[in-house]
Amino acid sequence: MKVITRIPPSPTGNLHIGTARTALFNYLFAKKNGGKIILRSEDTDRERSKKEFEENIIESLNWLGIGYDEFQRQSERGEIYKKYIEKLLKDGSVYEAEEGVIRFKNPNTRIKFTDVVRGDIEFDTSDLENFVIAKNVSEPLYHLAVVVDDHESGITHIIRGEDHISNTPRQILIQEAIGATRPIYAHAPLILAPDRSKLSKRHGATAVIDYQAKGYLPEAMINYLALLGWNPGTDQEIFTMEELIKQFDLNKIQKGGAIFDEKKLAWVNKEHIKRLSPEVQKGMQIKTLKEEHYIKNRPDLDVEKMSWKNFSKEDTKKCLEEVNKLIPDTDAIMKYAERVGKGNVLWPLRYALSGEEKSPDPFTLIAVLGKDESISRVKKAIEIL
Ligand code: GLU
């Protein structure tokens, strides 16, 4: 059996952390098994679905490195759903209700399915009553569309968030009515905020694109997302995509809620940065540095913070005058600093450039600020000394 999984986001918002985590699980499982993965834009809700969100979802998945073999858009599949709805109407599994909507004739039975994560789950379907599956033959609702698509695409495994468990019995009833094979279900735990409430905007950024903008590496993002509800059962915490594919195991998805902890994500990011080449690291440092307020705006300098330890203001001033003739020549500045005392030269130089007690070394600052701006900043320091 060839494994076929799916990523079925609704384009009603930017790609959410939770959807990205579930997409990743589907990707890892398909790749591990040499299977196929389908991205399906579930845009049947015409009012809330937006093109820009669909674009964001595609871009975010690309950025994360979560590829797919096929793309579908539900709004383009109306004929397919119609065919199924008409067939169901004909065989009496569904009926047109007085309100005009199409309802499923609930057989009022017990549905039992085995979830890979949660074991046996049983539902009494009578609670669901004769639920609506379409507004009319041309306007299917979520449950009908999703079951038809999964069946038509030969989806073998449905890996999704546990908020969909309660949808499963309706979907199984529809599957049985259209004669579809039941896929294997795995419902992953919800992603929670550190206070164990449902992760939402009030806890910070919830869209993948926000983390991209904050300077996180995609490698770090997928590593951290993979750990939200899954771990290989070893001490390993840092993984590449290849390692994740190799080690991913549906049976190791946890039941308990997964806590999204931005501090942990930052740590994972740092670990991935360490693995990059020094040149790439430097490039990244410069990119994030450009966003610092003391790079964008000239700092206010405190004359009392200008000198290193007991070095006098007069001597500090002389050093800066000398150094200002050497900028941006790192070697010349270093040679001079070694003669006069590294701290005596490099501290005031760094402070003159950033106005911060803590900042990257002066050579990095000069590289970001450029020669002219660096010289101007040092001049200003000299003036107040
Ligand atoms: N479109 C649904 C969502 O965005 C997913 C449906 C499914 O996984 O079956 O939550």
CSV table of C-alpha atoms and ligand atoms in Angstrom, one decimal:
chain,number,residue,atom,x,y,z
A,1,MET,CA,0.0,0.0,0.0
A,2,LYS,CA,1.5,3.3,-1.0
A,3,VAL,CA,1.1,5.9,1.7
A,4,ILE,CA,-0.8,9.1,0.7
A,5,THR,CA,-1.2,11.9,3.2
A,6,ARG,CA,-2.7,15.4,3.0
A,7,ILE,CA,-2.3,18.9,4.2
A,8,PRO,CA,-5.8,20.5,4.1
A,9,PRO,CA,-5.6,24.1,5.5
A,10,SER,CA,-8.5,26.5,5.2
A,11,PRO,CA,-7.2,29.8,3.7
A,12,THR,CA,-8.9,31.9,6.3
A,13,GLY,CA,-5.6,33.1,7.9
A,14,ASN,CA,-1.9,32.9,7.6
A,15,LEU,CA,-0.3,29.5,8.1
A,16,HIS,CA,-0.7,28.9,11.8
A,17,ILE,CA,1.9,27.1,14.0
A,18,GLY,CA,-0.6,24.3,14.7
A,19,THR,CA,-1.3,23.7,11.1
A,20,ALA,CA,2.4,23.8,10.2
A,21,ARG,CA,3.1,21.2,12.9
A,22,THR,CA,0.4,18.9,11.5
A,23,ALA,CA,1.6,19.5,8.0
A,24,LEU,CA,5.1,18.5,9.1
A,25,PHE,CA,3.9,15.3,10.6
A,26,ASN,CA,2.1,14.4,7.4
A,27,TYR,CA,5.2,15.3,5.4
A,28,LEU,CA,7.5,13.3,7.6
A,29,PHE,CA,5.3,10.3,7.5
A,30,ALA,CA,4.8,10.3,3.7
A,31,LYS,CA,8.5,10.8,3.1
A,32,LYS,CA,9.5,8.1,5.5
A,33,ASN,CA,7.3,5.7,3.8
A,34,GLY,CA,8.2,6.7,0.2
A,35,GLY,CA,4.6,8.0,-0.1
A,36,LYS,CA,2.9,11.0,-1.6
A,37,ILE,CA,1.5,14.2,0.0
A,38,ILE,CA,-1.2,16.5,-1.3
A,39,LEU,CA,-1.8,20.1,-0.4
A,40,ARG,CA,-5.5,20.9,-0.5
A,41,SER,CA,-6.8,24.4,-0.1
A,42,GLU,CA,-10.1,24.0,1.7
A,43,ASP,CA,-11.7,27.1,0.5
A,44,THR,CA,-15.4,26.1,0.5
A,45,ASP,CA,-16.1,29.0,2.9
A,46,ARG,CA,-16.2,31.7,0.3
A,47,GLU,CA,-16.6,34.6,2.6
A,48,ARG,CA,-13.7,33.8,4.9
A,49,SER,CA,-11.3,32.3,2.3
A,50,LYS,CA,-8.8,34.7,0.8
A,51,LYS,CA,-6.3,34.4,-1.9
A,52,GLU,CA,-3.6,36.2,0.1
A,53,PHE,CA,-4.0,33.6,2.9
A,54,GLU,CA,-3.6,30.7,0.4
A,55,GLU,CA,-0.5,32.4,-0.9
A,56,ASN,CA,0.9,32.8,2.7
A,57,ILE,CA,0.2,29.1,3.4
A,58,ILE,CA,2.1,28.1,0.2
A,59,GLU,CA,5.0,30.5,0.9
A,60,SER,CA,5.3,29.5,4.6
A,61,LEU,CA,5.3,25.8,3.6
A,62,ASN,CA,8.0,26.5,1.0
A,63,TRP,CA,10.1,28.4,3.6
A,64,LEU,CA,9.8,25.5,6.0
A,65,GLY,CA,10.9,23.0,3.3
A,66,ILE,CA,7.6,21.1,3.5
A,67,GLY,CA,7.1,20.0,-0.1
A,68,TYR,CA,4.0,18.4,-1.7
A,69,ASP,CA,3.4,16.3,-4.8
A,70,GLU,CA,0.0,17.7,-5.7
A,71,PHE,CA,-2.1,20.8,-5.2
A,72,GLN,CA,-5.9,20.9,-5.0
A,73,ARG,CA,-8.4,23.7,-4.5
A,74,GLN,CA,-11.8,22.7,-3.3
A,75,SER,CA,-13.5,25.6,-5.0
A,76,GLU,CA,-12.4,24.0,-8.3
A,77,ARG,CA,-13.9,20.6,-7.5
A,78,GLY,CA,-17.6,21.5,-7.5
A,79,GLU,CA,-18.4,19.0,-10.2
A,80,ILE,CA,-16.9,16.1,-8.3
A,81,TYR,CA,-18.9,16.9,-5.1
A,82,LYS,CA,-22.0,17.4,-7.1
A,83,LYS,CA,-21.7,13.9,-8.6
A,84,TYR,CA,-21.4,12.4,-5.1
A,85,ILE,CA,-24.3,14.4,-3.6
A,86,GLU,CA,-26.6,13.4,-6.5
A,87,LYS,CA,-25.6,9.8,-6.0
A,88,LEU,CA,-26.3,10.0,-2.3
A,89,LEU,CA,-29.7,11.7,-3.0
A,90,LYS,CA,-30.6,9.0,-5.4
A,91,ASP,CA,-29.8,6.1,-3.1
A,92,GLY,CA,-31.5,7.8,-0.2
A,93,SER,CA,-28.5,8.3,2.1
A,94,VAL,CA,-29.2,12.0,2.1
A,95,TYR,CA,-32.3,14.0,1.5
A,96,GLU,CA,-33.4,17.5,0.8
A,97,ALA,CA,-34.8,19.0,3.9
A,98,GLU,CA,-37.6,21.5,4.1
A,99,GLU,CA,-35.1,24.4,4.6
A,100,GLY,CA,-33.6,23.4,1.2
A,101,VAL,CA,-30.4,22.1,2.7
A,102,ILE,CA,-29.2,18.5,2.2
A,103,ARG,CA,-29.1,16.4,5.3
A,104,PHE,CA,-27.6,13.1,6.0
A,105,LYS,CA,-30.0,10.3,7.1
A,106,ASN,CA,-28.4,9.3,10.3
A,107,PRO,CA,-28.5,5.5,10.8
A,108,ASN,CA,-28.2,6.2,14.6
A,109,THR,CA,-25.6,3.5,15.2
A,110,ARG,CA,-22.3,3.3,17.1
A,111,ILE,CA,-19.2,4.1,15.3
A,112,LYS,CA,-15.9,2.7,16.5
A,113,PHE,CA,-12.5,3.6,15.1
A,114,THR,CA,-9.0,3.0,16.2
A,115,ASP,CA,-6.8,6.1,16.4
A,116,VAL,CA,-3.1,5.5,16.2
A,117,VAL,CA,-2.5,8.0,19.1
A,118,ARG,CA,-5.5,7.6,21.2
A,119,GLY,CA,-6.6,4.0,20.8
A,120,ASP,CA,-10.2,2.9,20.3
A,121,ILE,CA,-12.7,5.7,20.2
A,122,GLU,CA,-16.5,5.0,20.1
A,123,PHE,CA,-19.3,7.4,19.4
A,124,ASP,CA,-23.0,7.1,19.4
A,125,THR,CA,-24.0,8.9,16.2
A,126,SER,CA,-27.6,9.5,17.3
A,127,ASP,CA,-26.3,12.7,19.0
A,128,LEU,CA,-25.4,14.0,15.6
A,129,GLU,CA,-29.0,13.9,14.3
A,130,ASN,CA,-29.5,14.3,10.6
A,131,PHE,CA,-26.6,16.7,10.0
A,132,VAL,CA,-26.4,19.0,7.1
A,133,ILE,CA,-23.8,18.0,4.4
A,134,ALA,CA,-24.5,20.7,1.8
A,135,LYS,CA,-26.4,23.9,1.3
A,136,ASN,CA,-27.5,22.5,-2.1
A,137,VAL,CA,-26.1,20.1,-4.7
A,138,SER,CA,-23.6,22.8,-5.8
A,139,GLU,CA,-22.5,23.9,-2.3
A,140,PRO,CA,-21.1,21.1,-0.2
A,141,LEU,CA,-20.1,21.7,3.4
A,142,TYR,CA,-16.8,20.7,5.0
A,143,HIS,CA,-17.6,17.1,6.0
A,144,LEU,CA,-18.8,16.1,2.6
A,145,ALA,CA,-16.0,17.8,0.7
A,146,VAL,CA,-13.3,16.5,2.9
A,147,VAL,CA,-14.5,12.9,2.7
A,148,VAL,CA,-14.9,13.0,-1.1
A,149,ASP,CA,-11.5,14.5,-1.5
A,150,ASP,CA,-9.8,12.0,0.8
A,151,HIS,CA,-11.5,9.2,-1.1
A,152,GLU,CA,-10.8,10.5,-4.6
A,153,SER,CA,-7.2,11.1,-3.7
A,154,GLY,CA,-6.7,7.7,-2.1
A,155,ILE,CA,-5.7,9.2,1.3
A,156,THR,CA,-4.4,6.3,3.4
A,157,HIS,CA,-3.6,8.2,6.6
A,158,ILE,CA,-5.3,11.2,8.2
A,159,ILE,CA,-3.0,12.9,10.6
A,160,ARG,CA,-4.5,16.0,12.1
A,161,GLY,CA,-5.2,17.9,15.3
A,162,GLU,CA,-7.3,16.3,18.0
A,163,ASP,CA,-9.9,19.1,17.6
A,164,HIS,CA,-11.0,17.0,14.6
A,165,ILE,CA,-11.8,13.9,16.7
A,166,SER,CA,-15.4,15.0,17.1
A,167,ASN,CA,-15.7,15.4,13.3
A,168,THR,CA,-14.5,11.8,12.6
A,169,PRO,CA,-17.8,10.0,13.2
A,170,ARG,CA,-19.7,12.2,10.7
A,171,GLN,CA,-16.9,11.7,8.2
A,172,ILE,CA,-17.0,7.9,8.8
A,173,LEU,CA,-20.8,7.9,8.2
A,174,ILE,CA,-20.3,9.7,4.9
A,175,GLN,CA,-17.4,7.4,3.9
A,176,GLU,CA,-19.6,4.4,4.4
A,177,ALA,CA,-22.4,6.0,2.4
A,178,ILE,CA,-20.2,6.6,-0.6
A,179,GLY,CA,-18.4,3.3,-0.3
A,180,ALA,CA,-15.0,4.7,0.7
A,181,THR,CA,-12.3,2.8,2.5
A,182,ARG,CA,-11.7,4.1,6.0
A,183,PRO,CA,-8.3,5.7,6.3
A,184,ILE,CA,-6.0,5.3,9.3
A,185,TYR,CA,-6.5,8.1,11.8
A,186,ALA,CA,-3.9,9.7,14.0
A,187,HIS,CA,-5.0,12.7,16.0
A,188,ALA,CA,-2.1,14.8,17.4
A,189,PRO,CA,-2.4,16.7,20.6
A,190,LEU,CA,-3.3,20.3,20.6
A,191,ILE,CA,-0.6,22.9,20.9
A,192,LEU,CA,-1.0,24.8,24.2
A,193,ALA,CA,0.5,28.0,25.6
A,194,PRO,CA,2.9,27.7,28.6
A,195,ASP,CA,-0.1,28.3,30.9
A,196,ARG,CA,-1.8,25.3,29.2
A,197,SER,CA,-4.5,27.3,27.6
A,198,LYS,CA,-5.2,27.0,23.9
A,199,LEU,CA,-2.4,28.8,22.0
A,200,SER,CA,-3.7,32.1,20.7
A,201,LYS,CA,-2.6,35.5,19.5
A,202,ARG,CA,-2.5,36.9,23.1
A,203,HIS,CA,0.5,34.6,23.7
A,204,GLY,CA,2.5,36.2,20.9
A,205,ALA,CA,3.0,35.3,17.3
A,206,THR,CA,1.0,32.3,16.1
A,207,ALA,CA,1.7,32.5,12.4
A,208,VAL,CA,4.8,30.9,10.8
A,209,ILE,CA,5.6,34.1,8.8
A,210,ASP,CA,6.1,36.0,12.1
A,211,TYR,CA,8.9,33.7,13.1
A,212,GLN,CA,10.4,34.1,9.6
A,213,ALA,CA,10.4,37.8,10.1
A,214,LYS,CA,11.9,37.5,13.6
A,215,GLY,CA,15.0,35.8,12.1
A,216,TYR,CA,14.3,32.2,12.9
A,217,LEU,CA,15.9,29.6,10.7
A,218,PRO,CA,13.5,27.3,8.9
A,219,GLU,CA,15.6,24.4,10.0
A,220,ALA,CA,15.0,25.4,13.6
A,221,MET,CA,11.4,26.0,13.1
A,222,ILE,CA,10.7,22.5,11.7
A,223,ASN,CA,12.9,20.9,14.4
A,224,TYR,CA,10.9,22.6,17.1
A,225,LEU,CA,7.5,22.0,15.4
A,226,ALA,CA,8.4,18.3,15.2
A,227,LEU,CA,8.8,18.2,18.9
A,228,LEU,CA,5.4,19.6,19.6
A,229,GLY,CA,3.7,16.3,20.4
A,230,TRP,CA,6.3,13.9,19.2
A,231,ASN,CA,9.8,12.8,20.2
A,232,PRO,CA,11.8,9.8,19.3
A,233,GLY,CA,12.1,8.6,22.9
A,234,THR,CA,15.9,9.4,23.1
A,235,ASP,CA,17.7,12.5,24.4
A,236,GLN,CA,18.2,14.0,21.0
A,237,GLU,CA,16.7,17.4,20.6
A,238,ILE,CA,18.4,18.8,17.6
A,239,PHE,CA,17.4,17.3,14.2
A,240,THR,CA,17.8,18.0,10.6
A,241,MET,CA,14.9,17.3,8.2
A,242,GLU,CA,16.6,14.1,7.1
A,243,GLU,CA,17.0,12.9,10.7
A,244,LEU,CA,13.3,13.7,11.4
A,245,ILE,CA,12.2,11.7,8.3
A,246,LYS,CA,14.3,8.8,9.3
A,247,GLN,CA,13.2,8.8,12.9
A,248,PHE,CA,9.5,9.9,12.7
A,249,ASP,CA,7.1,7.3,14.0
A,250,LEU,CA,3.3,7.8,14.2
A,251,ASN,CA,3.3,5.5,17.2
A,252,LYS,CA,5.4,8.0,19.1
A,253,ILE,CA,3.0,10.9,18.9
A,254,GLN,CA,1.9,11.8,22.4
A,255,LYS,CA,-1.5,12.1,23.8
A,256,GLY,CA,-0.8,15.0,26.1
A,257,GLY,CA,-1.0,18.6,25.0
A,258,ALA,CA,2.2,20.0,23.5
A,259,ILE,CA,3.4,23.2,25.0
A,260,PHE,CA,4.7,25.9,22.7
A,261,ASP,CA,7.5,27.6,24.4
A,262,GLU,CA,9.2,30.4,22.5
A,263,LYS,CA,12.3,30.2,24.8
A,264,LYS,CA,12.8,26.6,23.8
A,265,LEU,CA,12.4,27.6,20.2
A,266,ALA,CA,15.0,30.3,20.6
A,267,TRP,CA,17.4,27.7,22.0
A,268,VAL,CA,16.8,25.3,19.1
A,269,ASN,CA,17.4,28.2,16.8
A,270,LYS,CA,20.7,29.0,18.4
A,271,GLU,CA,21.8,25.4,18.1
A,272,HIS,CA,21.0,25.4,14.4
A,273,ILE,CA,22.9,28.7,13.9
A,274,LYS,CA,25.9,27.2,15.5
A,275,ARG,CA,25.9,24.5,12.8
A,276,LEU,CA,26.1,27.1,10.0
A,277,SER,CA,29.4,28.1,8.5
A,278,PRO,CA,31.1,31.2,10.1
A,279,GLU,CA,30.4,33.3,7.0
A,280,VAL,CA,26.7,32.5,7.0
A,281,GLN,CA,26.6,33.2,10.8
A,282,LYS,CA,28.3,36.5,10.3
A,283,GLY,CA,25.8,37.4,7.5
A,284,MET,CA,22.9,36.5,9.8
A,285,GLN,CA,24.3,38.5,12.7
A,286,ILE,CA,24.6,41.6,10.5
A,287,LYS,CA,21.1,41.2,9.2
A,288,THR,CA,19.6,41.1,12.7
A,289,LEU,CA,21.9,43.8,13.9
A,290,LYS,CA,20.6,46.2,11.2
A,291,GLU,CA,17.3,46.0,13.1
A,292,GLU,CA,18.7,47.2,16.4
A,293,HIS,CA,17.7,50.7,17.5
A,294,TYR,CA,21.3,51.8,18.1
A,295,ILE,CA,22.2,50.9,14.5
A,296,LYS,CA,19.1,52.7,13.1
A,297,ASN,CA,19.6,55.8,15.3
A,298,ARG,CA,22.6,57.4,16.7
A,299,PRO,CA,23.0,56.6,20.3
A,300,ASP,CA,23.1,59.1,23.2
A,301,LEU,CA,26.5,58.7,24.8
A,302,ASP,CA,27.2,59.0,28.5
A,303,VAL,CA,30.7,60.4,29.0
A,304,GLU,CA,31.1,58.5,32.2
A,305,LYS,CA,30.8,55.2,30.4
A,306,MET,CA,33.2,56.0,27.7
A,307,SER,CA,36.5,54.9,29.3
A,308,TRP,CA,37.8,51.5,30.1
A,309,LYS,CA,38.3,50.9,33.9
A,310,ASN,CA,40.8,53.6,35.2
A,311,PHE,CA,41.9,54.8,31.9
A,312,SER,CA,41.6,58.6,31.9
A,313,LYS,CA,39.2,60.6,29.7
A,314,GLU,CA,42.1,62.5,28.1
A,315,ASP,CA,43.9,59.3,27.1
A,316,THR,CA,40.6,57.7,25.9
A,317,LYS,CA,40.1,60.8,23.7
A,318,LYS,CA,43.6,60.4,22.3
A,319,CYS,CA,43.0,56.8,21.5
A,320,LEU,CA,39.8,57.5,19.7
A,321,GLU,CA,41.4,60.2,17.7
A,322,GLU,CA,44.1,57.7,16.6
A,323,VAL,CA,41.5,55.0,15.9
A,324,ASN,CA,39.3,57.3,13.9
A,325,LYS,CA,42.2,57.6,11.3
A,326,LEU,CA,42.3,53.9,11.0
A,327,ILE,CA,38.6,53.0,10.5
A,328,PRO,CA,37.7,50.6,8.8
A,329,ASP,CA,41.1,48.8,8.8
A,330,THR,CA,40.6,46.0,11.4
A,331,ASP,CA,44.2,44.9,11.4
A,332,ALA,CA,45.5,48.4,11.9
A,333,ILE,CA,43.1,49.0,14.8
A,334,MET,CA,44.0,45.7,16.4
A,335,LYS,CA,47.7,46.4,16.1
A,336,TYR,CA,47.2,49.8,17.7
A,337,ALA,CA,45.0,48.3,20.5
A,338,GLU,CA,47.6,45.7,21.3
A,339,ARG,CA,50.2,48.5,21.8
A,340,VAL,CA,48.0,50.8,24.0
A,341,GLY,CA,45.9,48.1,25.7
A,342,LYS,CA,43.0,46.3,24.1
A,343,GLY,CA,40.4,47.4,26.6
A,344,ASN,CA,41.6,51.0,26.5
A,345,VAL,CA,41.0,51.2,22.8
A,346,LEU,CA,38.3,48.6,22.0
A,347,TRP,CA,35.9,49.5,24.8
A,348,PRO,CA,35.5,53.2,24.0
A,349,LEU,CA,35.4,52.4,20.3
A,350,ARG,CA,32.6,49.9,20.8
A,351,TYR,CA,30.8,52.2,23.1
A,352,ALA,CA,31.1,55.2,20.8
A,353,LEU,CA,29.6,53.2,18.0
A,354,SER,CA,26.7,51.6,19.9
A,355,GLY,CA,26.1,53.6,23.1
A,356,GLU,CA,25.3,50.2,24.7
A,357,GLU,CA,27.1,48.5,27.5
A,358,LYS,CA,26.6,45.2,25.7
A,359,SER,CA,26.8,45.0,21.9
A,360,PRO,CA,28.7,43.0,19.3
A,361,ASP,CA,32.4,43.8,18.9
A,362,PRO,CA,33.4,47.1,17.3
A,363,PHE,CA,34.5,45.5,14.0
A,364,THR,CA,31.1,44.0,13.5
A,365,LEU,CA,29.6,47.4,14.3
A,366,ILE,CA,31.8,49.1,11.8
A,367,ALA,CA,30.9,46.5,9.1
A,368,VAL,CA,27.2,47.3,9.7
A,369,LEU,CA,27.5,51.0,10.1
A,370,GLY,CA,29.9,51.6,7.3
A,371,LYS,CA,33.1,53.8,7.3
A,372,ASP,CA,31.5,57.2,7.3
A,373,GLU,CA,28.8,56.6,9.9
A,374,SER,CA,31.4,54.9,12.2
A,375,ILE,CA,33.8,57.9,11.9
A,376,SER,CA,31.0,60.3,12.6
A,377,ARG,CA,30.0,58.4,15.7
A,378,VAL,CA,33.5,58.3,17.0
A,379,LYS,CA,33.9,62.0,16.3
A,380,LYS,CA,30.9,62.7,18.4
A,381,ALA,CA,32.4,60.7,21.3
A,382,ILE,CA,35.6,62.7,21.0
A,383,GLU,CA,33.7,66.0,21.2
A,384,ILE,CA,32.1,65.1,24.5
A,385,LEU,CA,35.2,63.8,26.1
B,1,GLU,N1,-9.5,22.3,6.8
B,1,GLU,C1,-9.4,21.7,8.2
B,1,GLU,C2,-8.7,22.8,9.0
B,1,GLU,O1,-8.1,23.7,8.5
B,1,GLU,C3,-8.7,20.4,8.2
B,1,GLU,C4,-9.5,19.3,7.9
B,1,GLU,C5,-8.9,17.9,8.2
B,1,GLU,O2,-7.7,17.8,8.6
B,1,GLU,O3,-9.6,17.0,8.0
B,1,GLU,O4,-8.8,22.7,10.2
